[in-house]
Amino acid sequence: MTAGAAMPDPAAAGRAAIEARRARAAVKRALGAGQRGPRDVAERAWQEPGSPEALLRFSEYAASLRGFGPTRVERLMADLGIATGKRLGALGNLQRERVRGWLDDVDPSRRPRLIVLAGPTAVGKGTVAQYVREHFPQIRQSVSATTRAARPGEIDGVHYAFVSDADFDRMIEEREFLEWATVHNQSRYGTPRSSVQAALDEGSSVLLEIDLQGARQVRESFPDAVLLFLAPPSWDELVRRLVGRGTETASERERRLETAKVELASQPEFDATIVNADVAEAAHQVVERILAAEADDGAARTRSGH
Ligand SMILES: Nc1ncnc2c1ncn2[C@@H]1O[C@H](COP(=O)(O)OP(=O)(O)OP(=O)(O)O)[C@@H](O)[C@H]1O
Ligand SMILES: Nc1nc2c(ncn2[C@@H]2O[C@H](COP(=O)(O)O)[C@@H](O)[C@H]2O)c(=O)[nH]1
């Protein structure tokens, strides 16, 4: 060994292996509990080599699904031509196509849905959406573009794509937005069409955290989108949250509260209202609505024979 070269560290390798096993076990648990769908796990495995999903053996993946005992798993692998021990991420193109076809049969009742989460300023849309992102990664969220300036701590490309007015104009011109609006009579915000469509095509539902004008546009272009309204426990609590967040000036807060009155009056246009008294509780209610919508659509399709 040359001087200065790193010595192999068996203890570190052992710890990494344990960590990787734990991550794979978490994926299996999520599949078994229905928190993640089999299609989402397979697509993630094929997109991200080296991920826990990619390193999961196909036999373990299938055995995690409800109703799949050892005999059924063995038969499935024989039908799909998948060898024992093969990892999900190592399947070739032909096998991937066969797995996708099988998923169409085994998971027909799940259709990805576009979900809108709207509601007045500071009700907690961003906070609830973040909880969903952290606990239910199978539900995708798009990163909007905006012309407003980044707040301290906000990261370009993560919280928003922060763009200039000229860039936003160009994006409108090139039809890059699924919807867009000027919010609080101030800055413009828009949802990118291509990433949302790609996620839907991959079988994932997509949650859009947008304003009322955007929600109405989505209703127009995606009539089967599910529109959820996040409401505050009370007006006073809404004002407390806005002031407590401390990210707006007094005049900006006034402007936002004026919009909030209009948004609160729009509640009947939505498919459901969820009161955000507790973040985890509200987030679970959002996810329940999404899962119900995914299943509901399938049931309707089955009934109509399609
Ligand atoms: N259930 C809750 N209980 C108490 N505080 C909450 C709750 N949900 C969110 N908050 C707090 O309320 C403030 C506003 O939340 P958030 O920024 O998520 O609102 P928002 O609806 O995304 O606002 P905007 O539309 O203005 O972007 C934050 O300080 C957040 O921590
Ligand atoms: N119509 C759209 N509204 C959006 C989008 N992204 C965010 N928003 C909404 O804007 C306000 C203000 O957000 P803030 O980050 O400045 O506090 C809030 O209601 C968001 O939901 C979008 O792409 N389209």
Coordinates of C-alpha atoms and ligand atoms in Angstrom, one line a residue:
M1 CA 0.0 0.0 0.0
T2 CA 1.4 3.5 -0.9
A3 CA 2.0 6.0 1.8
G4 CA -1.1 8.1 2.5
A5 CA -3.5 5.7 0.9
A6 CA -6.6 5.2 3.0
M7 CA -6.7 1.9 4.9
P8 CA -9.9 -0.2 4.4
D9 CA -12.1 0.3 7.5
P10 CA -14.0 -2.9 8.1
A11 CA -16.0 -1.3 10.9
A12 CA -17.2 1.6 8.7
A13 CA -18.1 -0.9 5.9
G14 CA -20.1 -2.9 8.5
R15 CA -21.9 0.2 9.7
A16 CA -22.7 1.2 6.1
A17 CA -24.1 -2.3 5.3
I18 CA -26.3 -2.2 8.4
E19 CA -27.6 1.3 7.4
A20 CA -28.3 0.0 3.8
R21 CA -30.2 -3.0 5.3
R22 CA -32.2 -0.7 7.5
A23 CA -33.1 1.5 4.5
R24 CA -34.3 -1.5 2.5
A25 CA -36.3 -2.7 5.4
A26 CA -38.0 0.7 5.6
V27 CA -39.0 0.4 1.9
K28 CA -40.4 -3.1 2.5
R29 CA -42.4 -1.8 5.5
A30 CA -43.8 1.1 3.6
L31 CA -44.9 -1.2 0.8
G32 CA -46.5 -3.6 3.2
A33 CA -48.3 -0.8 5.0
G34 CA -49.5 0.7 1.7
Q35 CA -47.7 3.9 2.4
R36 CA -45.8 3.4 -0.9
G37 CA -47.1 1.8 -4.0
P38 CA -45.2 -1.0 -5.9
R39 CA -45.1 1.2 -9.0
D40 CA -43.5 4.1 -7.2
V41 CA -40.8 1.8 -5.7
A42 CA -40.0 0.1 -9.0
E43 CA -39.7 3.4 -10.9
R44 CA -37.5 4.9 -8.2
A45 CA -35.3 1.8 -8.3
W46 CA -34.8 2.3 -12.1
Q47 CA -34.2 6.1 -11.8
E48 CA -31.7 5.9 -8.9
P49 CA -29.1 3.1 -9.1
G50 CA -27.6 2.6 -5.7
S51 CA -30.9 3.7 -3.9
P52 CA -32.4 1.3 -1.3
E53 CA -35.2 0.6 -3.8
A54 CA -32.6 -0.4 -6.5
L55 CA -30.8 -2.7 -4.1
L56 CA -33.9 -4.5 -3.0
R57 CA -34.1 -8.1 -4.3
F58 CA -37.1 -8.6 -6.5
S59 CA -38.3 -11.5 -4.3
E60 CA -38.3 -9.3 -1.2
Y61 CA -40.1 -6.5 -3.0
A62 CA -42.8 -8.8 -4.2
A63 CA -43.1 -10.6 -0.9
S64 CA -43.7 -7.2 0.8
L65 CA -46.9 -6.8 -1.1
R66 CA -50.2 -7.7 0.6
G67 CA -51.4 -11.2 -0.5
F68 CA -48.0 -12.3 -1.9
G69 CA -46.8 -15.4 -0.1
P70 CA -43.7 -17.4 -1.1
T71 CA -45.5 -19.6 -3.7
R72 CA -47.1 -16.6 -5.4
V73 CA -43.7 -14.8 -5.5
E74 CA -42.0 -17.8 -6.9
R75 CA -44.6 -18.2 -9.7
L76 CA -44.5 -14.5 -10.5
M77 CA -40.7 -14.5 -10.8
A78 CA -40.9 -17.6 -13.1
D79 CA -43.6 -15.8 -15.2
L80 CA -41.6 -12.6 -15.5
G81 CA -38.3 -14.5 -16.2
I82 CA -36.5 -13.0 -13.1
A83 CA -33.7 -15.1 -11.6
T84 CA -33.5 -15.7 -7.8
G85 CA -31.5 -13.0 -6.0
K86 CA -31.9 -10.4 -8.8
R87 CA -32.1 -6.9 -7.5
L88 CA -34.9 -4.5 -8.7
G89 CA -32.4 -2.0 -10.0
A90 CA -30.5 -4.7 -12.0
L91 CA -33.5 -5.7 -14.1
G92 CA -32.9 -5.3 -17.8
N93 CA -35.2 -3.3 -20.1
L94 CA -37.3 -6.3 -21.2
Q95 CA -37.8 -7.4 -17.5
R96 CA -38.7 -3.8 -16.6
E97 CA -41.4 -3.8 -19.3
R98 CA -42.7 -7.1 -18.0
V99 CA -42.8 -5.7 -14.5
R100 CA -44.7 -2.6 -15.7
G101 CA -47.2 -4.8 -17.4
W102 CA -47.7 -6.9 -14.3
L103 CA -48.2 -3.8 -12.2
D104 CA -51.0 -2.7 -14.6
D105 CA -52.7 -5.9 -13.6
V106 CA -51.9 -6.1 -9.9
D107 CA -52.4 -2.4 -9.2
P108 CA -55.1 -1.5 -11.6
S109 CA -57.2 0.3 -9.0
R110 CA -54.6 3.0 -8.4
R111 CA -54.4 5.9 -10.8
P112 CA -52.1 8.8 -10.0
R113 CA -54.0 12.0 -9.3
L114 CA -53.3 15.7 -9.4
I115 CA -54.0 17.2 -6.0
V116 CA -54.3 20.9 -5.2
L117 CA -53.6 22.2 -1.7
A118 CA -54.8 25.8 -1.4
G119 CA -55.9 28.1 1.4
P120 CA -55.2 31.5 2.8
T121 CA -51.8 32.9 3.5
A122 CA -50.0 31.4 6.6
V123 CA -52.6 28.7 7.1
G124 CA -49.8 26.3 7.0
K125 CA -49.9 24.9 3.4
G126 CA -46.1 24.9 3.1
T127 CA -45.7 23.3 6.5
V128 CA -48.2 20.6 5.8
A129 CA -46.8 20.0 2.4
Q130 CA -43.3 19.6 3.9
Y131 CA -44.7 17.0 6.4
V132 CA -46.2 15.1 3.4
R133 CA -42.9 15.3 1.5
E134 CA -40.9 13.9 4.5
H135 CA -43.3 11.1 5.5
F136 CA -45.0 10.1 2.2
P137 CA -42.2 10.4 -0.5
Q138 CA -44.4 8.5 -3.0
I139 CA -46.5 11.7 -3.4
R140 CA -44.5 14.0 -5.6
Q141 CA -44.5 17.8 -5.3
S142 CA -43.5 20.2 -8.0
V143 CA -41.1 23.1 -7.5
S144 CA -42.9 26.3 -8.7
A145 CA -41.2 29.2 -10.5
T146 CA -41.6 32.6 -8.9
T147 CA -40.6 36.2 -9.5
R148 CA -40.5 37.0 -5.8
A149 CA -37.2 37.3 -4.0
A150 CA -36.0 34.4 -1.9
R151 CA -36.5 34.6 1.8
P152 CA -33.6 33.9 4.1
G153 CA -33.0 30.2 4.1
E154 CA -34.9 29.5 0.9
I155 CA -32.9 27.6 -1.7
D156 CA -33.2 28.2 -5.5
G157 CA -34.4 25.0 -7.1
V158 CA -35.6 23.5 -3.8
H159 CA -38.2 25.9 -2.4
Y160 CA -38.8 27.7 -5.7
A161 CA -37.1 28.3 -8.9
F162 CA -36.4 32.1 -8.4
V163 CA -36.6 33.7 -11.9
S164 CA -36.6 37.2 -13.3
D165 CA -39.6 38.8 -14.8
A166 CA -38.1 38.4 -18.3
D167 CA -37.6 34.6 -17.7
F168 CA -41.2 34.3 -16.4
D169 CA -42.5 36.0 -19.5
R170 CA -40.5 33.6 -21.7
M171 CA -41.8 30.6 -19.7
I172 CA -45.4 31.8 -20.3
E173 CA -44.6 32.4 -24.0
E174 CA -43.2 28.9 -24.4
R175 CA -46.2 27.3 -22.6
E176 CA -44.0 25.9 -19.8
F177 CA -46.7 26.4 -17.1
L178 CA -49.6 24.1 -16.3
E179 CA -51.0 27.2 -14.5
W180 CA -49.7 30.5 -13.3
A181 CA -51.0 33.6 -11.4
T182 CA -50.0 36.9 -9.9
V183 CA -50.5 36.3 -6.2
H184 CA -51.4 39.0 -3.6
N185 CA -51.2 41.5 -6.5
Q186 CA -47.5 41.3 -6.4
S187 CA -45.3 38.4 -7.6
R188 CA -46.0 35.8 -10.2
Y189 CA -45.9 32.1 -9.5
G190 CA -46.3 29.1 -11.9
T191 CA -46.3 25.3 -11.9
P192 CA -44.0 23.7 -14.4
R193 CA -45.9 21.5 -16.8
S194 CA -43.2 19.0 -17.8
S195 CA -42.2 17.7 -14.3
V196 CA -45.8 17.3 -13.2
Q197 CA -46.6 15.4 -16.4
A198 CA -43.5 13.2 -16.0
A199 CA -44.5 12.3 -12.4
L200 CA -48.0 11.4 -13.4
D201 CA -46.7 9.3 -16.3
E202 CA -44.5 7.4 -13.8
G203 CA -47.6 6.6 -11.8
S204 CA -47.1 9.1 -8.9
S205 CA -49.7 11.5 -7.7
V206 CA -48.6 15.1 -7.5
L207 CA -49.4 17.6 -4.8
L208 CA -49.5 21.3 -5.9
E209 CA -49.4 23.9 -3.2
I210 CA -50.8 26.9 -5.0
D211 CA -53.2 29.8 -4.7
L212 CA -56.9 30.0 -5.5
Q213 CA -56.4 31.4 -9.0
G214 CA -54.1 28.5 -9.8
A215 CA -56.6 26.0 -8.3
R216 CA -59.3 27.3 -10.6
Q217 CA -57.0 26.9 -13.6
V218 CA -56.2 23.3 -12.6
R219 CA -59.9 22.6 -12.2
E220 CA -60.4 23.8 -15.8
S221 CA -57.6 21.8 -17.4
F222 CA -57.7 18.7 -15.2
P223 CA -61.4 18.2 -14.3
D224 CA -60.5 15.1 -12.3
A225 CA -58.0 16.9 -10.1
V226 CA -58.8 16.8 -6.4
L227 CA -59.0 20.3 -4.8
L228 CA -58.3 20.5 -1.1
F229 CA -58.8 23.6 1.0
L230 CA -56.7 24.1 4.1
A231 CA -58.5 26.2 6.6
P232 CA -57.3 27.8 9.9
P233 CA -58.9 27.0 13.2
S234 CA -59.9 30.7 13.4
W235 CA -59.2 34.0 11.8
D236 CA -57.2 35.2 14.9
E237 CA -55.0 32.1 14.7
L238 CA -54.4 32.8 11.0
V239 CA -53.2 36.3 11.8
R240 CA -51.1 34.9 14.7
R241 CA -49.4 32.5 12.3
L242 CA -48.7 35.2 9.7
V243 CA -47.3 37.6 12.3
G244 CA -45.4 34.8 14.0
R245 CA -43.7 33.7 10.8
G246 CA -42.1 37.1 10.6
T247 CA -41.3 37.0 6.9
E248 CA -43.5 39.9 5.7
T249 CA -43.6 43.6 6.5
A250 CA -46.7 45.1 8.1
S251 CA -48.0 46.4 4.7
E252 CA -47.3 43.0 3.0
R253 CA -49.2 41.3 5.8
E254 CA -52.2 43.6 5.2
R255 CA -52.1 42.8 1.5
R256 CA -52.0 39.1 2.2
L257 CA -54.8 39.2 4.7
E258 CA -57.0 41.0 2.1
T259 CA -56.4 38.1 -0.3
A260 CA -57.1 35.7 2.6
K261 CA -60.7 37.0 2.9
V262 CA -61.3 36.2 -0.7
E263 CA -59.7 32.8 -0.4
L264 CA -61.7 31.9 2.7
A265 CA -64.9 32.7 0.8
S266 CA -64.0 30.3 -2.0
Q267 CA -64.2 27.2 0.2
P268 CA -67.4 25.8 -1.4
E269 CA -65.5 25.5 -4.7
F270 CA -63.2 22.8 -3.2
D271 CA -63.8 19.0 -2.9
A272 CA -62.9 19.0 0.8
T273 CA -61.8 21.3 3.6
I274 CA -59.2 20.2 6.1
V275 CA -58.7 22.3 9.2
N276 CA -55.0 22.7 10.1
A277 CA -55.1 22.7 13.9
D278 CA -52.3 20.1 14.1
V279 CA -49.7 19.7 11.3
A280 CA -49.4 15.9 11.4
E281 CA -53.1 15.4 11.7
A282 CA -53.8 17.7 8.7
A283 CA -51.1 16.1 6.6
H284 CA -52.5 12.6 7.3
Q285 CA -55.9 13.8 6.3
V286 CA -54.4 15.2 3.0
V287 CA -52.8 11.8 2.3
E288 CA -56.0 9.9 3.1
R289 CA -57.8 12.1 0.6
I290 CA -55.1 11.3 -2.0
L291 CA -55.2 7.6 -1.4
A292 CA -59.0 7.5 -1.5
A293 CA -59.0 9.5 -4.8
E294 CA -56.4 7.1 -6.4
A295 CA -58.5 4.1 -5.4
D296 CA -61.9 5.7 -6.2
D297 CA -61.0 6.3 -9.8
G298 CA -60.0 2.7 -10.2
A299 CA -63.2 1.5 -8.8
A300 CA -65.2 3.7 -11.1
R301 CA -63.2 2.4 -14.1
T302 CA -63.7 -1.2 -13.1
R303 CA -67.5 -0.6 -12.8
S304 CA -67.6 0.9 -16.2
G305 CA -65.6 -2.0 -17.6
H306 CA -62.6 -0.1 -18.9
Ligands
LIG1 N1 -50.9 23.5 12.8 C1 -50.1 24.6 13.0 N2 -50.1 25.0 14.3 C2 -49.3 26.1 14.6 N3 -48.5 26.8 13.7 C3 -48.6 26.4 12.4 C4 -49.3 25.2 12.0 N4 -49.1 25.0 10.7 C5 -48.3 26.0 10.3 N5 -47.9 26.8 11.4 C6 -47.0 27.9 11.3 O1 -47.7 29.0 10.6 C7 -46.8 29.7 9.9 C8 -47.2 29.8 8.4 O2 -47.1 28.5 7.8 P1 -46.7 28.3 6.3 O3 -45.6 29.2 5.9 O4 -46.6 26.9 6.1 O5 -48.1 28.9 5.6 P2 -48.5 28.9 4.1 O6 -49.9 28.6 4.0 O7 -47.6 28.1 3.2 O8 -48.3 30.5 3.8 P3 -48.2 31.3 2.4 O9 -49.4 31.0 1.6 O10 -48.1 32.7 2.9 O11 -46.9 30.9 1.8 C9 -45.4 29.1 10.0 O12 -44.7 29.8 11.0 C10 -45.7 27.7 10.5 O13 -44.7 27.2 11.4
LIG2 N1 -50.9 29.9 -8.6 C1 -49.8 29.5 -8.0 N2 -49.6 29.9 -6.7 C2 -48.5 29.5 -6.1 C3 -47.5 28.7 -6.8 N3 -46.5 28.5 -5.9 C4 -46.9 29.1 -4.7 N4 -48.1 29.7 -4.9 C5 -48.8 30.4 -3.9 O1 -48.4 31.7 -3.7 C6 -48.7 32.2 -2.4 C7 -47.6 32.9 -1.8 O2 -46.5 32.1 -1.6 P1 -45.2 32.6 -0.7 O3 -44.2 31.5 -0.9 O4 -44.8 33.9 -1.4 O5 -45.7 32.8 0.7 C8 -49.1 30.9 -1.6 O6 -50.5 31.0 -1.5 C9 -48.7 29.8 -2.5 O7 -49.5 28.7 -2.3 C10 -47.7 28.3 -8.1 O8 -46.9 27.7 -8.8 N5 -48.9 28.8 -8.7

